Coordinates of C-alpha atoms in Angstrom, one line a residue:
Chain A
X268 CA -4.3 15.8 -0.6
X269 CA -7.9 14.7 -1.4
X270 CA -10.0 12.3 -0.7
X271 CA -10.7 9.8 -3.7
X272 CA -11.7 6.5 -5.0
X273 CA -10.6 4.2 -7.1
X274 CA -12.6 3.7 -10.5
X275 CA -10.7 2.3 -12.8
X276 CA -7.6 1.8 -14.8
X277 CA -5.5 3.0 -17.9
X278 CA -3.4 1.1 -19.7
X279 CA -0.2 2.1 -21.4
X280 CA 2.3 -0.1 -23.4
X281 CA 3.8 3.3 -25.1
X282 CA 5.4 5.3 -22.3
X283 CA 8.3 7.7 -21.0
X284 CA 10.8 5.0 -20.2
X285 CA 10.7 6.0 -16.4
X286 CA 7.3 4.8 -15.7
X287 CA 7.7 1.1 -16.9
X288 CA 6.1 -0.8 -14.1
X289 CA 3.9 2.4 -13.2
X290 CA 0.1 1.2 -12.6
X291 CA -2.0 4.2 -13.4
X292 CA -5.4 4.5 -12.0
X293 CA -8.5 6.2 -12.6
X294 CA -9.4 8.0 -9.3
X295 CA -12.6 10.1 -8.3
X296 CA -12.4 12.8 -6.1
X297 CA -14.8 12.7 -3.2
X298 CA -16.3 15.2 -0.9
X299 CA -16.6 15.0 2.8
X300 CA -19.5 12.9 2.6
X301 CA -17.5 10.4 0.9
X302 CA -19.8 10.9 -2.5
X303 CA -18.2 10.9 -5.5
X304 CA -17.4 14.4 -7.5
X305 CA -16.9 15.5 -11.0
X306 CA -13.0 15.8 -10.3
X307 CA -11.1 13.1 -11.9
X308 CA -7.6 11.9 -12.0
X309 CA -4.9 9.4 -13.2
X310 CA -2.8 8.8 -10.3
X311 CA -0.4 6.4 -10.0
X312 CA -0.4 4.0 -7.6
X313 CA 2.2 3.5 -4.8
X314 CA -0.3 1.7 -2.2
X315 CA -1.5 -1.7 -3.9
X316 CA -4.8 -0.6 -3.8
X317 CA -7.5 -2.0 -6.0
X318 CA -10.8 -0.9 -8.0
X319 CA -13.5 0.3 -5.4
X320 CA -10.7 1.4 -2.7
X321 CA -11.1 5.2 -0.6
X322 CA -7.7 6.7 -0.9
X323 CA -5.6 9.9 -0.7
X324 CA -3.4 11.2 -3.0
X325 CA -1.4 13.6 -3.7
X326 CA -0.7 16.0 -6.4
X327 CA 1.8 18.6 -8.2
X328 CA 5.6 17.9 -7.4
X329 CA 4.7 16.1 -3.9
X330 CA 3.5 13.3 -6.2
X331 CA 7.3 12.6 -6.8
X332 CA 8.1 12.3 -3.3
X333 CA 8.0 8.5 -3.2
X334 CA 10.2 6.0 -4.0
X335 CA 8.2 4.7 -7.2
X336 CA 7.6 8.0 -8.4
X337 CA 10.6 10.0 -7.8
X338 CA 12.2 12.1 -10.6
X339 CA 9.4 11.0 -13.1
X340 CA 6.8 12.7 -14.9
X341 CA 4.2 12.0 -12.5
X342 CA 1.8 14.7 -10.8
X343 CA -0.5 12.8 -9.0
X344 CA 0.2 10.1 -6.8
X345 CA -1.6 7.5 -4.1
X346 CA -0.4 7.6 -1.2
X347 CA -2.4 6.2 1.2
X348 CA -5.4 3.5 2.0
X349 CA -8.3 5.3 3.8
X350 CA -9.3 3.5 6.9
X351 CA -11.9 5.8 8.5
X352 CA -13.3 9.7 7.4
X353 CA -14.9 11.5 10.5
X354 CA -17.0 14.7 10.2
X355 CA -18.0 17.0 12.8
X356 CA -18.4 13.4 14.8
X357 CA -20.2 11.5 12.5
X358 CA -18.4 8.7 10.0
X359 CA -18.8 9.1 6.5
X360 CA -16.3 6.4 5.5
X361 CA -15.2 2.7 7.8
X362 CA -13.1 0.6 5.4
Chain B
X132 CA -2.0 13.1 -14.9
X133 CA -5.3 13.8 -16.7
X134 CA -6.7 11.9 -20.1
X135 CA -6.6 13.3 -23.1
X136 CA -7.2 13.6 -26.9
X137 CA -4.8 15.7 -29.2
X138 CA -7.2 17.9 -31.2
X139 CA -4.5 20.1 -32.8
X140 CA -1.1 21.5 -33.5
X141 CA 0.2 24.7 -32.4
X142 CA 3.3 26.6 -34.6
X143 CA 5.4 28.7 -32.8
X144 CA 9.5 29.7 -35.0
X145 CA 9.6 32.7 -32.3
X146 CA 10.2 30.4 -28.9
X147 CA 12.5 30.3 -25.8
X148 CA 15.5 29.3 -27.6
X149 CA 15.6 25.7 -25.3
X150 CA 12.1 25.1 -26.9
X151 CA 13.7 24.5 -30.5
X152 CA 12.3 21.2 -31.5
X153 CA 9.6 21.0 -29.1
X154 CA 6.4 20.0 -30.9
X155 CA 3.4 21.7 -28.9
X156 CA 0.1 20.0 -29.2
X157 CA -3.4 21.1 -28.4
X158 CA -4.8 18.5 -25.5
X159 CA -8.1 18.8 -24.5
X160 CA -9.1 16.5 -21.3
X161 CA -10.9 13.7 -21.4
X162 CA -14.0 12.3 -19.0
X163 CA -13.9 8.9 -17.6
X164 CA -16.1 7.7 -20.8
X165 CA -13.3 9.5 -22.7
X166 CA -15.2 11.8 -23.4
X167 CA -14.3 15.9 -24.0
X168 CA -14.3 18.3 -21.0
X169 CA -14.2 21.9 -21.4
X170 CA -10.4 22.1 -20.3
X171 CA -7.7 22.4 -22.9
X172 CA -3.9 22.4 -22.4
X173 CA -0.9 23.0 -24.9
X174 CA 1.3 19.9 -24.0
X175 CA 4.5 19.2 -25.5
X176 CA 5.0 15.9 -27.2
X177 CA 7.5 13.4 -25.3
X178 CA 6.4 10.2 -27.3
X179 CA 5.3 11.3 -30.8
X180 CA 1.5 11.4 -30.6
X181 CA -0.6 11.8 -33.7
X182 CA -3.6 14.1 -33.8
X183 CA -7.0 12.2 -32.4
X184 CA -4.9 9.6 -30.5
X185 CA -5.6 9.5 -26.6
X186 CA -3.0 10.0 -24.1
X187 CA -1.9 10.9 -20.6
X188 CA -0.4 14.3 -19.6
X189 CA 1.3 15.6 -16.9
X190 CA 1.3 19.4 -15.9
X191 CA 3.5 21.3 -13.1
X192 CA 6.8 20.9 -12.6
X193 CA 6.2 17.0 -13.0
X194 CA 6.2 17.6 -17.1
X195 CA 9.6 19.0 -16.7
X196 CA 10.9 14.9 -15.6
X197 CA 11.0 14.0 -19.4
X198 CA 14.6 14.4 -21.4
X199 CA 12.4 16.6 -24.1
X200 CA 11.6 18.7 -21.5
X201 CA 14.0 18.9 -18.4
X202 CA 14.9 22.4 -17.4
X203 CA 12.8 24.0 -20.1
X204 CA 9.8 26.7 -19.6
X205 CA 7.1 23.4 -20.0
X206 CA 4.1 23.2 -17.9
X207 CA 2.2 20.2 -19.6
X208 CA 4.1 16.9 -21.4
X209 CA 2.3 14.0 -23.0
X210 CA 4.2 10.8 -21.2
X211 CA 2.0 8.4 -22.5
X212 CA -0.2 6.8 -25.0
X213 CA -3.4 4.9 -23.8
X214 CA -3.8 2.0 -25.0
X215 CA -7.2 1.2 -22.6
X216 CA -9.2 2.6 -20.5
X217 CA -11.5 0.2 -17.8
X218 CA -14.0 2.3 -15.5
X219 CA -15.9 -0.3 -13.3
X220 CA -15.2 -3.6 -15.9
X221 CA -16.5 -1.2 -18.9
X222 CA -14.0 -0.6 -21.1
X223 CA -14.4 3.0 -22.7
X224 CA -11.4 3.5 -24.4
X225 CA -9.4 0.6 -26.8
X226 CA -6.9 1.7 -29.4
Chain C
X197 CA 0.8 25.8 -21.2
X198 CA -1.9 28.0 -22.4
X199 CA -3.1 30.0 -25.6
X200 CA -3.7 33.5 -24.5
X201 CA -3.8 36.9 -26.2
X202 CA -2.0 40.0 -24.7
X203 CA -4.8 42.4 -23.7
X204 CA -2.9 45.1 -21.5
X205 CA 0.0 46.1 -19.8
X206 CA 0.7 46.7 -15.9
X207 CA 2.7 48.9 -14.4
X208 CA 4.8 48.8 -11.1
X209 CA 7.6 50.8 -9.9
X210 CA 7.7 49.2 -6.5
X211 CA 8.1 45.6 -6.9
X212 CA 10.8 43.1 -5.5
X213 CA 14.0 44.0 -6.7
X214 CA 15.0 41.1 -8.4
X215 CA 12.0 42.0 -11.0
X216 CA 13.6 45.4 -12.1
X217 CA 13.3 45.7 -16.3
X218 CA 10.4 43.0 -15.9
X219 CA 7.6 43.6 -18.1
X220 CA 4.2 42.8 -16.9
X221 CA 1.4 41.8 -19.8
X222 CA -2.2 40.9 -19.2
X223 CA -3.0 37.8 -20.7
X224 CA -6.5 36.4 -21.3
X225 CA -6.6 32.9 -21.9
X226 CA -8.0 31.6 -25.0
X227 CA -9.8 28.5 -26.2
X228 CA -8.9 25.8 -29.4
X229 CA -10.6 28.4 -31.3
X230 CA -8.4 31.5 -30.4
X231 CA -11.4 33.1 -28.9
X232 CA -11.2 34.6 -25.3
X233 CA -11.9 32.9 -22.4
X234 CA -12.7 34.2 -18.8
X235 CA -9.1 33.0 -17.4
X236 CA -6.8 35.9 -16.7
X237 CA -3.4 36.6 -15.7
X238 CA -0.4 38.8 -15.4
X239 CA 2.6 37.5 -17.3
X240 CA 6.8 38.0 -17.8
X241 CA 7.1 38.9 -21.2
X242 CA 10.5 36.9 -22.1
X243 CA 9.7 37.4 -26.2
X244 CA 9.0 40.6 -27.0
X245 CA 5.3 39.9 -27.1
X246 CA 3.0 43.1 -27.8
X247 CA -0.7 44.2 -27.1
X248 CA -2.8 42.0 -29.8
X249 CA -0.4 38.9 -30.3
X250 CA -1.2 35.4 -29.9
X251 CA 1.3 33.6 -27.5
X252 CA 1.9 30.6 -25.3
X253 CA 2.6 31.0 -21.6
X254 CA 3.8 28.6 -18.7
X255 CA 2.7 28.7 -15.4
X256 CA 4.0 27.6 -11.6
X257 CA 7.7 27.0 -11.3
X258 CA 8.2 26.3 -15.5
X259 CA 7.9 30.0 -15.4
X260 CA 11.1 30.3 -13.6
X261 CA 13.3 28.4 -16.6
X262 CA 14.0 31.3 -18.9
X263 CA 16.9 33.7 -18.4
X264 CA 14.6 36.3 -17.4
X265 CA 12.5 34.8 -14.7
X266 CA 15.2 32.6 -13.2
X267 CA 14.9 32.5 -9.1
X268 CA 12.3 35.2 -9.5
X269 CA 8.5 35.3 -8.0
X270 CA 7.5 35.0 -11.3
X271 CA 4.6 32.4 -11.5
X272 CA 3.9 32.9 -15.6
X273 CA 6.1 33.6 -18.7
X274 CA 5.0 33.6 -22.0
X275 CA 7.6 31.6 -23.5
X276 CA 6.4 31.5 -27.6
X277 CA 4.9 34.1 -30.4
X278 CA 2.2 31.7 -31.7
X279 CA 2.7 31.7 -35.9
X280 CA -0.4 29.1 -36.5
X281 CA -3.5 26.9 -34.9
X282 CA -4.9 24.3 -35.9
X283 CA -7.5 22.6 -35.0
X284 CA -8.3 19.2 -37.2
X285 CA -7.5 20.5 -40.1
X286 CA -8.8 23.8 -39.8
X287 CA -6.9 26.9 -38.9
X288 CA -8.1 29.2 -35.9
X289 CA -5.5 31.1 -36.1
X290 CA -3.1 33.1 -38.3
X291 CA -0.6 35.4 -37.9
Chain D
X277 CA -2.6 30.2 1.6
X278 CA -6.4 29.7 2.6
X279 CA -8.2 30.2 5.1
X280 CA -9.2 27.2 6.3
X281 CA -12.0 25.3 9.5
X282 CA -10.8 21.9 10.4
X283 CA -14.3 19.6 10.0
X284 CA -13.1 16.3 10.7
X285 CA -10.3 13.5 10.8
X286 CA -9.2 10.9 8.0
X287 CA -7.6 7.9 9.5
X288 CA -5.2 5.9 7.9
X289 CA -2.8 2.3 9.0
X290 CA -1.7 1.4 4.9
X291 CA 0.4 5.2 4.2
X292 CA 3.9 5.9 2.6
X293 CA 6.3 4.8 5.8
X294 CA 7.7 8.6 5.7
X295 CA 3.7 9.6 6.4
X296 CA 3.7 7.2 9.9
X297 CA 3.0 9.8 12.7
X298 CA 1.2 12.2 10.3
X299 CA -2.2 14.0 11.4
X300 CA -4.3 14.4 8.2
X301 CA -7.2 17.1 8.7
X302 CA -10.1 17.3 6.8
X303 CA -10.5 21.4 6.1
X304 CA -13.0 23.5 4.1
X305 CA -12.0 26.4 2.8
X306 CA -13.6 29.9 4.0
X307 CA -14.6 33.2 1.8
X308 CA -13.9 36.5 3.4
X309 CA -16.7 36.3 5.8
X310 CA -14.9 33.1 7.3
X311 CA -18.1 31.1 6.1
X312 CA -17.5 27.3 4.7
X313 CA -17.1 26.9 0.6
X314 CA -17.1 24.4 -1.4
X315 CA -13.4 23.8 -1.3
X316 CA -12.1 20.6 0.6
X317 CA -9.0 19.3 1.1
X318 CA -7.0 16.9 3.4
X319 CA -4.2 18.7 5.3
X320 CA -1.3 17.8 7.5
X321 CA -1.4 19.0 10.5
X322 CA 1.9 20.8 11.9
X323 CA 0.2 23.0 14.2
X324 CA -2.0 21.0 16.4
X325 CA -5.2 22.1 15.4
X326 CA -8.1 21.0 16.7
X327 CA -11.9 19.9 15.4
X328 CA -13.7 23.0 14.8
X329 CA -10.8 25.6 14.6
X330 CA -9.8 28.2 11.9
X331 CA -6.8 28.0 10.5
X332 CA -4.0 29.1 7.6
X333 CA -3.5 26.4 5.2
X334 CA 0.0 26.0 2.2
X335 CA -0.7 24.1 -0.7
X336 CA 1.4 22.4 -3.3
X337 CA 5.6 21.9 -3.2
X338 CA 4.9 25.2 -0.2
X339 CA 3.4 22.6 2.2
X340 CA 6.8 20.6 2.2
X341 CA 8.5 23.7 4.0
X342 CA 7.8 22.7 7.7
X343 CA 9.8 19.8 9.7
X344 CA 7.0 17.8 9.8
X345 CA 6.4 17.5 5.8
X346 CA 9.8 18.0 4.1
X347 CA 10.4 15.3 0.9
X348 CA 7.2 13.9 2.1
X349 CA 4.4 13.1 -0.3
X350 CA 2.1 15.8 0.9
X351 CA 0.5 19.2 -0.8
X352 CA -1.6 20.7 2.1
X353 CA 0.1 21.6 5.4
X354 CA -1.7 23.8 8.2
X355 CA 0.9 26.3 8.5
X356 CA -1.0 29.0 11.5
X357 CA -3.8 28.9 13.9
X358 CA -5.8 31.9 13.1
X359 CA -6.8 34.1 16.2
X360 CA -8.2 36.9 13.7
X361 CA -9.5 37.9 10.5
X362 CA -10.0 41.7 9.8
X363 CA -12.1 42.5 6.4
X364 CA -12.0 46.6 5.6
X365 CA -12.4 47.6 9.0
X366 CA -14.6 44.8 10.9
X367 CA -13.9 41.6 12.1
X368 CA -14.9 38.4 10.9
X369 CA -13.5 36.1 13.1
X370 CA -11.9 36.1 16.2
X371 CA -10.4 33.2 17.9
Chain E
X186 CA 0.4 36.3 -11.6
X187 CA -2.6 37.9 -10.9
X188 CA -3.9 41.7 -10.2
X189 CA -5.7 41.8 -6.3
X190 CA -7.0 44.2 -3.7
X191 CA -5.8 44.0 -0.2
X192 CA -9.1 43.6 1.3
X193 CA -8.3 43.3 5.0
X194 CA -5.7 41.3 7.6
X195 CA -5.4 37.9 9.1
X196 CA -3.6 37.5 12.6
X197 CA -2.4 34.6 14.0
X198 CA 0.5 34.0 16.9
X199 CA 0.3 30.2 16.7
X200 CA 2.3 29.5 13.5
X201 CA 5.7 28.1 11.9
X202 CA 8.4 29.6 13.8
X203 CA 9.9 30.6 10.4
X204 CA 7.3 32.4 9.9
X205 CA 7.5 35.1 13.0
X206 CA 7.5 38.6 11.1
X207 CA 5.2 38.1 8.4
X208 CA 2.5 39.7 7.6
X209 CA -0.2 38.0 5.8
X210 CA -3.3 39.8 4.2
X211 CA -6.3 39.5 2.3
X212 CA -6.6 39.7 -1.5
X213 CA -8.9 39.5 -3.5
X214 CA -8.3 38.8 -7.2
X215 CA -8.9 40.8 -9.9
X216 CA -10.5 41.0 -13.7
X217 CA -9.3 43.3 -16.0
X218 CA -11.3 46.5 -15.2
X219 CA -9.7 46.0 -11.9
X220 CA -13.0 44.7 -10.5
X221 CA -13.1 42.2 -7.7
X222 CA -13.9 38.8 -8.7
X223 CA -14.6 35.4 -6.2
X224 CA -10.7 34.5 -5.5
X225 CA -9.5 35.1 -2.4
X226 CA -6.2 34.5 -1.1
X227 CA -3.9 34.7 1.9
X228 CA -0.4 36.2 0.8
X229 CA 2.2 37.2 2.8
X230 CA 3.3 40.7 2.4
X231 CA 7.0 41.3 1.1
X232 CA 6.2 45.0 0.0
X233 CA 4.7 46.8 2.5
X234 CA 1.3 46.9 1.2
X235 CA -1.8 48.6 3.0
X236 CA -5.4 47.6 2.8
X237 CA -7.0 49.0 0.1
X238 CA -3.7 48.7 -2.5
X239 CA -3.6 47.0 -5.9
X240 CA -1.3 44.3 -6.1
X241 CA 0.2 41.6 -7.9
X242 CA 0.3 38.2 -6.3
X243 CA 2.5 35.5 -7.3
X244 CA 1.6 31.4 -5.9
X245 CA 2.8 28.5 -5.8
X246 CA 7.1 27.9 -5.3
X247 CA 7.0 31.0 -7.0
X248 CA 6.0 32.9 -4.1
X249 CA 9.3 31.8 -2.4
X250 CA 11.6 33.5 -4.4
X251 CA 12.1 36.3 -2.1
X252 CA 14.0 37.1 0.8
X253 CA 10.7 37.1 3.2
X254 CA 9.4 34.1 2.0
X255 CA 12.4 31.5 1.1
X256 CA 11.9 27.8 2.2
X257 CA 8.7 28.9 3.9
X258 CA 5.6 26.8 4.3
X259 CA 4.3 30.5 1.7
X260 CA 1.7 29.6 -1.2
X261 CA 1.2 33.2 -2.4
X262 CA 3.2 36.5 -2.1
X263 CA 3.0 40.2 -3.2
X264 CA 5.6 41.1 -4.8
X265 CA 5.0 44.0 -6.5
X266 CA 2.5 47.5 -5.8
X267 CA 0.9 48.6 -8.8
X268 CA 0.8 51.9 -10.5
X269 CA -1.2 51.7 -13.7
X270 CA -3.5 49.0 -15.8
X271 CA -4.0 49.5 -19.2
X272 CA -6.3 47.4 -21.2
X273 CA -6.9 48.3 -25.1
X274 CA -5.7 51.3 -24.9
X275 CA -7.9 52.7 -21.6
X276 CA -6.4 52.7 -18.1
X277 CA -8.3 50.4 -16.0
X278 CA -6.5 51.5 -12.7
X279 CA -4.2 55.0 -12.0
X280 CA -2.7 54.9 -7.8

């Protein structure tokens, strides 16, 4: 998984079938400093989470591997709400 | 999934003989401005794209969850057309 | 998948035995404008493909979905001769 | 796999309900010379691995293959502890 | 798949019970003259390779399609020793 936030969001009224009701969102990879890196996805969300929001997600055929995403042509997916990042002792990320 | 803009067309007659009728575009991925990276992709086309129009893909074994592409030697399908794109309340992308 | 242009051949006589009559091509990726690119990698040649030709190639497990790469460690095929690029409106390539 | 050093911890309540009991790992990847690179990623942990130790880590539908991450939505698993690394004759790390 | 080197041995007694037996080395990719470049990789060994060897590697699910490595927590794999590289006509590597 990586480390990402939430920048944004893509909308799609023209789509494979299987993803009506998807919410896609723009997502920024971070490092472990919790700063933003030129990596950038559209993952789809299966957390609720909002604009602004540290996240993991992840990518490739484990992105199927929840209920919303199963079987569909999805290869990147959040999957959880970062509470809390800790490096070598120090926080870099409290929600 | 990764944003992109169909530059061109590919034409292949001498194909794996479960790609007959597969369309193969030329994708080349988009920044969160929408604007060109350096990383291009042959896709094939789930939802009848046109050349310039912007869209998602989805590479791995995830592009092979469409009916076009199911059980075929496909690494990257276009699953959707983007209608908008929002990055921090900017929109940088409206069809 | 990717544009790539067969560069060389590799040879192994020890190699897992489900890959007997495999051939091995080197394939150099290519960009929109069917020049060579830095990317390289070995593929199963499931066409027919010789030194010099322009062809498409899938990676991860899409490689496995031909005939000849099925439940092998086979992590690239090229699956397509490419006939024709185009790239608006202008062809980069011609065979 | 990669070689891998654990640097720190990513806490999270809001996950996928198949992640509850998960250990996610922040670990930097490691050249030859078992020095950091640029390389991050947020692993499982199915070894017990500890702050500060080197380790083996599986990526993509491979990290599903332990008990702990099967038809879970995860793509990095810490699959070994590493006691030793041997480069062409001379050790460069020892547990 | 890609052309590597074995460049040296990683040891490690802590690890997924299913994987008691293997090996895993050191590789480091290859360009086309058969000169290192920056990837490295820990594959598991299903040919008996010794340091020094050129290789092919295949990752990804790929790399468990063979009897060493199936429904393993295995990323990359050699499967195959090579002989010969030929690139434009000029051999690029003779065993």
């Amino acid at each position: 998984m990586l480390l990402g936030k939430v920048v944004g969001t893509v909308v799609s009224t023209r789509k494979e079938p299987t993803l009506d009701g998807s919410r896609f969102l723009l997502v920024r990879a971070l490092d472990q400093e919790c700063k933003p890196t030129s990596t950038l996805v559209v993952a789809v969300d299966a957390m609720g989470a909002g604009v602004g929001e540290v996240v993991l997600y992840a990518s490739g055929s484990s992105a199927r591997q929840t209920e919303m995403t199963k079987d569909r042509p999805v290869d990147a997916v959040i999957m959880a709400i970062v509470d809390q990042v800790e490096v070598e002792g120090k926080l870099t990320w409290v929600k």
